[in-house]
Amino acid sequence: MALEFTTIALDIISSWVRMILALGLSVVFALAVGIWAARSRRAESVILPLLDIFQSIPILGFFPFVIAAVYGAAPNFVGANLAIIILIFTSMSWNIAFGVYEAVKGIPQDYYDLLNVSQASAWQRIRTLYIPASMSRIAYNTQISWAVGLFFLVSSEIISYGPANVPVPYGIGVAVAQFYGPPLDYGNYALLIAGIIFAVVVWRFLFLREFALWSEKFKMMEEPREQHKDPIMRAYSWISSRSISKLFLLKPGMGVTRFTSAISRFRRGLRYALVIFAGLFILLVLVAASSSGTLHAAAIPTISQVVTTEGSVLVNLAYSFVRVWYVVAICIAVGLPMGIVISLNFKLYDSVSPLLEVVSSIPAPILLPLIVEIPGVGHDPEFVAALVIFLSVFWYIVFNVMAGVRTLPSDVKELPHVFRASRLSAWRNVYIPSALSALVTGAITAVGGAWNALIIAEYFQTSSSQPPVTQVTYGIGKEIAKATYVGAADNLTLFLSVVSMTVLIVAFNLTVWRRLYHRVTKRYTYNR
Amino acid sequence: MQATKDEASPGTEVISVEHVSLDYHKEKEPLPVLVDVSLSGKRDELVAVTGPSGCGKSTLLRIVAGLIKPTSGAVRVMGSEVKGPREDISIVFQNFVLLPWRTALENVLFGMSSRKDLTDDKKMTKAMAALENAGLSGFENVYPGELSGGMKQRVGVARALATEPRLMLLDEPFSSLDDLTAERLRKEIHSILINPQTSVQSVILISHNVEEIIELADKVVVLSSRPAHVAGEIRVDLPRPRNKKSEEFFQWVDKVYALLS
């Protein structure tokens, strides 16, 4: 088979153009919404709760609606690309908007006094104060949003080009679908992966890093200096702090806390309802987990019919819930010791972390064709789903743990040596506790990412004329993916799937995560 | 095999630092940090080490503790060379370095990690005794985050004491505390450490506070600025308790300042 250099170059360039357009759109949106919310009390009370809710909806829930709405309205080249760009936008923009809001909120009063004295116009204020003040936050967020966006770019391209039959000529995801014959065209596939790694590395150094360094100039003196010198680690520790607010877990002292009173009353009432829902759900999980794989909602008619008219929604949700959690548990079991070992050893850290950077930057959906080819287990849809979820979220755990242990003062790391503690005692008393709060923030991000990964992990189809390459028996991601392919956005099942998934995730954030986060950060944070 | 006071009769050399030098290697160019530093501490002596900031005082302490290997020279405790962290050497840190997720008692017990010779009951008894000795009775089950700076440092002292060391190393133990708290702990530290009930036979104190040194030390070793060598050694012959307002006290302070500049 001939290697298609030109096609692959065009694929990568097309994908990057979509990403850049989505990023541009996200930044413009973030500036408009963030500045507005920060400067108007009334806008603040509406925009911030809305942003919070949008942030916690798993982005995969947007897929079918966006494709049906945008491509349905303009079934051509423009509509297809617009649909993909909007999907990436939904994964990129909320973080950046919060960043802008917090940056503008944090501008000291003195600057406003200065502008008032000089009678600056609204546009002058935006240009000379709000935008520069937001710049460093935008730059940090861009690093995060880029990695997240890449995942959705590939997923949406695969879905658009393949089963949904949307005419997208070029793109990384398009290439993945094209090179999957079957059989897989190994030569071109390898070339594609190499090309993507090259693009990711070059982009990171030529743009993301330069942008972050350049934006440092705009930092206000009042802002606390970042602790980690490594820009990438800085970004990863930053994502963890951002993801807190993303999941309603509000850290005291963060800018976000200011607006919470408006929605906290609403939340408090909601919480009891959610606790009941969560209890019901756990019951369902137990039923689903203890019965055979052929279990259908019909087996538990009373519970499912109370909550939904379409019987299978909650069963799918239960299966996905278990899937998300056992994979995250594996990620923790591997990532916690691995992150600790790497961070404690300077030489190992210096040699391994760049490697991890590169591997983590490969969007997991690209590896799907390779995963299904793994002899023995590649045809097991549960294995495929687990591995795709793992590859999508493992990095959040390991990078957070690494950042957590690295920021530990050197005399604390010295402690087990000074008192000649055994290895077991050192891990139990010092290393694991010191990584715990970083682990929780990493796990929160990982669980969020795992829900998002489901749409591609549970169901993979490269063309509408071919049967799915892999699909699980039950799963919410599978349901949503299938509904997307048939273009059935008005489907009740789909609607209920997205709603029940969102309710579950929000309920979990409010009840379990929030409590756990507060408890862990209160005790397991090292400060003098 | 624990240290008992009887092992060392008065005048025995407990700690000796012999011609210790340390180079940092930066891009193959050796950067000398310590040059031929020697000092010694006899039984029941508190030796203070001072010098300009950044001269390598804390580095010297870490060499004595066995955490850093010197480029040349040796450290001996009771005649045997220190080749790594040892059971009979303990440290009190400037920043306390307590585990925030463990109670005061658990922190002390963690310090006794290496005491495999003791049963858990014995360890508990010793840990409680160390906390009491450091003035912390009743605070056993409190987490460090709920303690004031002075109390935290008392936990640090108790943890170091509970390991029953021969040599106690104090790394600027008062400099993270506010003046009043530091003053109070300073008044007690000598009798907490050097008393017949403890195993401590010699103390090395790192400090940049000259008055503190004259208040506490039997001997002062003054280091020069980098690369540090011994600029001078002064024996402080003042009876205890020392009156910080006396004319005599200030004469000793001035002697150290003269060596420092």
mmCIF file with all atom_site columns, N, CA, C and O in Angstrom, chain A residues 350-366:
data_model
loop_
_atom_site.group_PDB
_atom_site.id
_atom_site.type_symbol
_atom_site.label_atom_id
_atom_site.label_alt_id
_atom_site.label_comp_id
_atom_site.label_asym_id
_atom_site.label_entity_id
_atom_site.label_seq_id
_atom_site.pdbx_PDB_ins_code
_atom_site.Cartn_x
_atom_site.Cartn_y
_atom_site.Cartn_z
_atom_site.occupancy
_atom_site.B_iso_or_equiv
_atom_site.pdbx_formal_charge
_atom_site.auth_seq_id
_atom_site.auth_comp_id
_atom_site.auth_asym_id
_atom_site.auth_atom_id
_atom_site.pdbx_PDB_model_num
ATOM 1  N N  . ASP A 1 350 ? 13.160 13.598 35.219 1.00 0.00 ? 350 ASP A N  1
ATOM 2  C CA . ASP A 1 350 ? 13.627 14.330 34.050 1.00 0.00 ? 350 ASP A CA 1
ATOM 3  C C  . ASP A 1 350 ? 13.566 13.498 32.786 1.00 0.00 ? 350 ASP A C  1
ATOM 4  O O  . ASP A 1 350 ? 13.342 14.025 31.698 1.00 0.00 ? 350 ASP A O  1
ATOM 5  N N  . SER A 1 351 ? 13.801 12.184 32.909 1.00 0.00 ? 351 SER A N  1
ATOM 6  C CA . SER A 1 351 ? 13.813 11.376 31.695 1.00 0.00 ? 351 SER A CA 1
ATOM 7  C C  . SER A 1 351 ? 12.409 10.888 31.321 1.00 0.00 ? 351 SER A C  1
ATOM 8  O O  . SER A 1 351 ? 12.084 10.754 30.152 1.00 0.00 ? 351 SER A O  1
ATOM 9  N N  . VAL A 1 352 ? 11.557 10.648 32.314 1.00 0.00 ? 352 VAL A N  1
ATOM 10 C CA . VAL A 1 352 ? 10.253 10.055 32.022 1.00 0.00 ? 352 VAL A CA 1
ATOM 11 C C  . VAL A 1 352 ? 9.193  11.092 31.684 1.00 0.00 ? 352 VAL A C  1
ATOM 12 O O  . VAL A 1 352 ? 8.353  10.862 30.813 1.00 0.00 ? 352 VAL A O  1
ATOM 13 N N  . SER A 1 353 ? 9.239  12.272 32.340 1.00 0.00 ? 353 SER A N  1
ATOM 14 C CA . SER A 1 353 ? 8.120  13.191 32.149 1.00 0.00 ? 353 SER A CA 1
ATOM 15 C C  . SER A 1 353 ? 7.954  13.695 30.702 1.00 0.00 ? 353 SER A C  1
ATOM 16 O O  . SER A 1 353 ? 6.827  13.817 30.246 1.00 0.00 ? 353 SER A O  1
ATOM 17 N N  . PRO A 1 354 ? 9.045  13.974 29.944 1.00 0.00 ? 354 PRO A N  1
ATOM 18 C CA . PRO A 1 354 ? 8.802  14.354 28.547 1.00 0.00 ? 354 PRO A CA 1
ATOM 19 C C  . PRO A 1 354 ? 8.133  13.230 27.749 1.00 0.00 ? 354 PRO A C  1
ATOM 20 O O  . PRO A 1 354 ? 7.264  13.484 26.905 1.00 0.00 ? 354 PRO A O  1
ATOM 21 N N  . LEU A 1 355 ? 8.522  12.005 28.064 1.00 0.00 ? 355 LEU A N  1
ATOM 22 C CA . LEU A 1 355 ? 7.927  10.849 27.382 1.00 0.00 ? 355 LEU A CA 1
ATOM 23 C C  . LEU A 1 355 ? 6.431  10.768 27.678 1.00 0.00 ? 355 LEU A C  1
ATOM 24 O O  . LEU A 1 355 ? 5.602  10.577 26.782 1.00 0.00 ? 355 LEU A O  1
ATOM 25 N N  . LEU A 1 356 ? 6.096  10.948 28.963 1.00 0.00 ? 356 LEU A N  1
ATOM 26 C CA . LEU A 1 356 ? 4.690  10.926 29.351 1.00 0.00 ? 356 LEU A CA 1
ATOM 27 C C  . LEU A 1 356 ? 3.918  12.037 28.648 1.00 0.00 ? 356 LEU A C  1
ATOM 28 O O  . LEU A 1 356 ? 2.781  11.859 28.235 1.00 0.00 ? 356 LEU A O  1
ATOM 29 N N  . GLU A 1 357 ? 4.574  13.201 28.530 1.00 0.00 ? 357 GLU A N  1
ATOM 30 C CA . GLU A 1 357 ? 3.948  14.322 27.839 1.00 0.00 ? 357 GLU A CA 1
ATOM 31 C C  . GLU A 1 357 ? 3.513  13.943 26.437 1.00 0.00 ? 357 GLU A C  1
ATOM 32 O O  . GLU A 1 357 ? 2.397  14.208 26.018 1.00 0.00 ? 357 GLU A O  1
ATOM 33 N N  . VAL A 1 358 ? 4.438  13.320 25.713 1.00 0.00 ? 358 VAL A N  1
ATOM 34 C CA . VAL A 1 358 ? 4.158  12.975 24.321 1.00 0.00 ? 358 VAL A CA 1
ATOM 35 C C  . VAL A 1 358 ? 3.059  11.919 24.248 1.00 0.00 ? 358 VAL A C  1
ATOM 36 O O  . VAL A 1 358 ? 2.088  12.057 23.501 1.00 0.00 ? 358 VAL A O  1
ATOM 37 N N  . VAL A 1 359 ? 3.199  10.869 25.063 1.00 0.00 ? 359 VAL A N  1
ATOM 38 C CA . VAL A 1 359 ? 2.208  9.797  25.012 1.00 0.00 ? 359 VAL A CA 1
ATOM 39 C C  . VAL A 1 359 ? 0.825  10.323 25.387 1.00 0.00 ? 359 VAL A C  1
ATOM 40 O O  . VAL A 1 359 ? -0.173 9.995  24.754 1.00 0.00 ? 359 VAL A O  1
ATOM 41 N N  . SER A 1 360 ? 0.801  11.191 26.405 1.00 0.00 ? 360 SER A N  1
ATOM 42 C CA . SER A 1 360 ? -0.503 11.688 26.851 1.00 0.00 ? 360 SER A CA 1
ATOM 43 C C  . SER A 1 360 ? -1.144 12.617 25.839 1.00 0.00 ? 360 SER A C  1
ATOM 44 O O  . SER A 1 360 ? -2.346 12.838 25.862 1.00 0.00 ? 360 SER A O  1
ATOM 45 N N  . SER A 1 361 ? -0.332 13.180 24.936 1.00 0.00 ? 361 SER A N  1
ATOM 46 C CA . SER A 1 361 ? -0.901 14.129 23.983 1.00 0.00 ? 361 SER A CA 1
ATOM 47 C C  . SER A 1 361 ? -1.549 13.447 22.781 1.00 0.00 ? 361 SER A C  1
ATOM 48 O O  . SER A 1 361 ? -2.184 14.099 21.968 1.00 0.00 ? 361 SER A O  1
ATOM 49 N N  . ILE A 1 362 ? -1.384 12.133 22.670 1.00 0.00 ? 362 ILE A N  1
ATOM 50 C CA . ILE A 1 362 ? -2.056 11.424 21.577 1.00 0.00 ? 362 ILE A CA 1
ATOM 51 C C  . ILE A 1 362 ? -3.505 11.192 21.977 1.00 0.00 ? 362 ILE A C  1
ATOM 52 O O  . ILE A 1 362 ? -3.772 10.518 22.969 1.00 0.00 ? 362 ILE A O  1
ATOM 53 N N  . PRO A 1 363 ? -4.456 11.770 21.231 1.00 0.00 ? 363 PRO A N  1
ATOM 54 C CA . PRO A 1 363 ? -5.857 11.569 21.617 1.00 0.00 ? 363 PRO A CA 1
ATOM 55 C C  . PRO A 1 363 ? -6.223 10.082 21.539 1.00 0.00 ? 363 PRO A C  1
ATOM 56 O O  . PRO A 1 363 ? -5.995 9.440  20.512 1.00 0.00 ? 363 PRO A O  1
ATOM 57 N N  . ALA A 1 364 ? -6.798 9.555  22.592 1.00 0.00 ? 364 ALA A N  1
ATOM 58 C CA . ALA A 1 364 ? -7.080 8.126  22.685 1.00 0.00 ? 364 ALA A CA 1
ATOM 59 C C  . ALA A 1 364 ? -7.904 7.547  21.527 1.00 0.00 ? 364 ALA A C  1
ATOM 60 O O  . ALA A 1 364 ? -7.642 6.421  21.103 1.00 0.00 ? 364 ALA A O  1
ATOM 61 N N  . PRO A 1 365 ? -8.898 8.282  20.998 1.00 0.00 ? 365 PRO A N  1
ATOM 62 C CA . PRO A 1 365 ? -9.698 7.682  19.912 1.00 0.00 ? 365 PRO A CA 1
ATOM 63 C C  . PRO A 1 365 ? -8.860 7.256  18.708 1.00 0.00 ? 365 PRO A C  1
ATOM 64 O O  . PRO A 1 365 ? -9.224 6.333  17.993 1.00 0.00 ? 365 PRO A O  1
ATOM 65 N N  . ILE A 1 366 ? -7.712 7.941  18.504 1.00 0.00 ? 366 ILE A N  1
ATOM 66 C CA . ILE A 1 366 ? -6.859 7.590  17.373 1.00 0.00 ? 366 ILE A CA 1
ATOM 67 C C  . ILE A 1 366 ? -6.332 6.167  17.515 1.00 0.00 ? 366 ILE A C  1
ATOM 68 O O  . ILE A 1 366 ? -6.076 5.484  16.528 1.00 0.00 ? 366 ILE A O  1
#
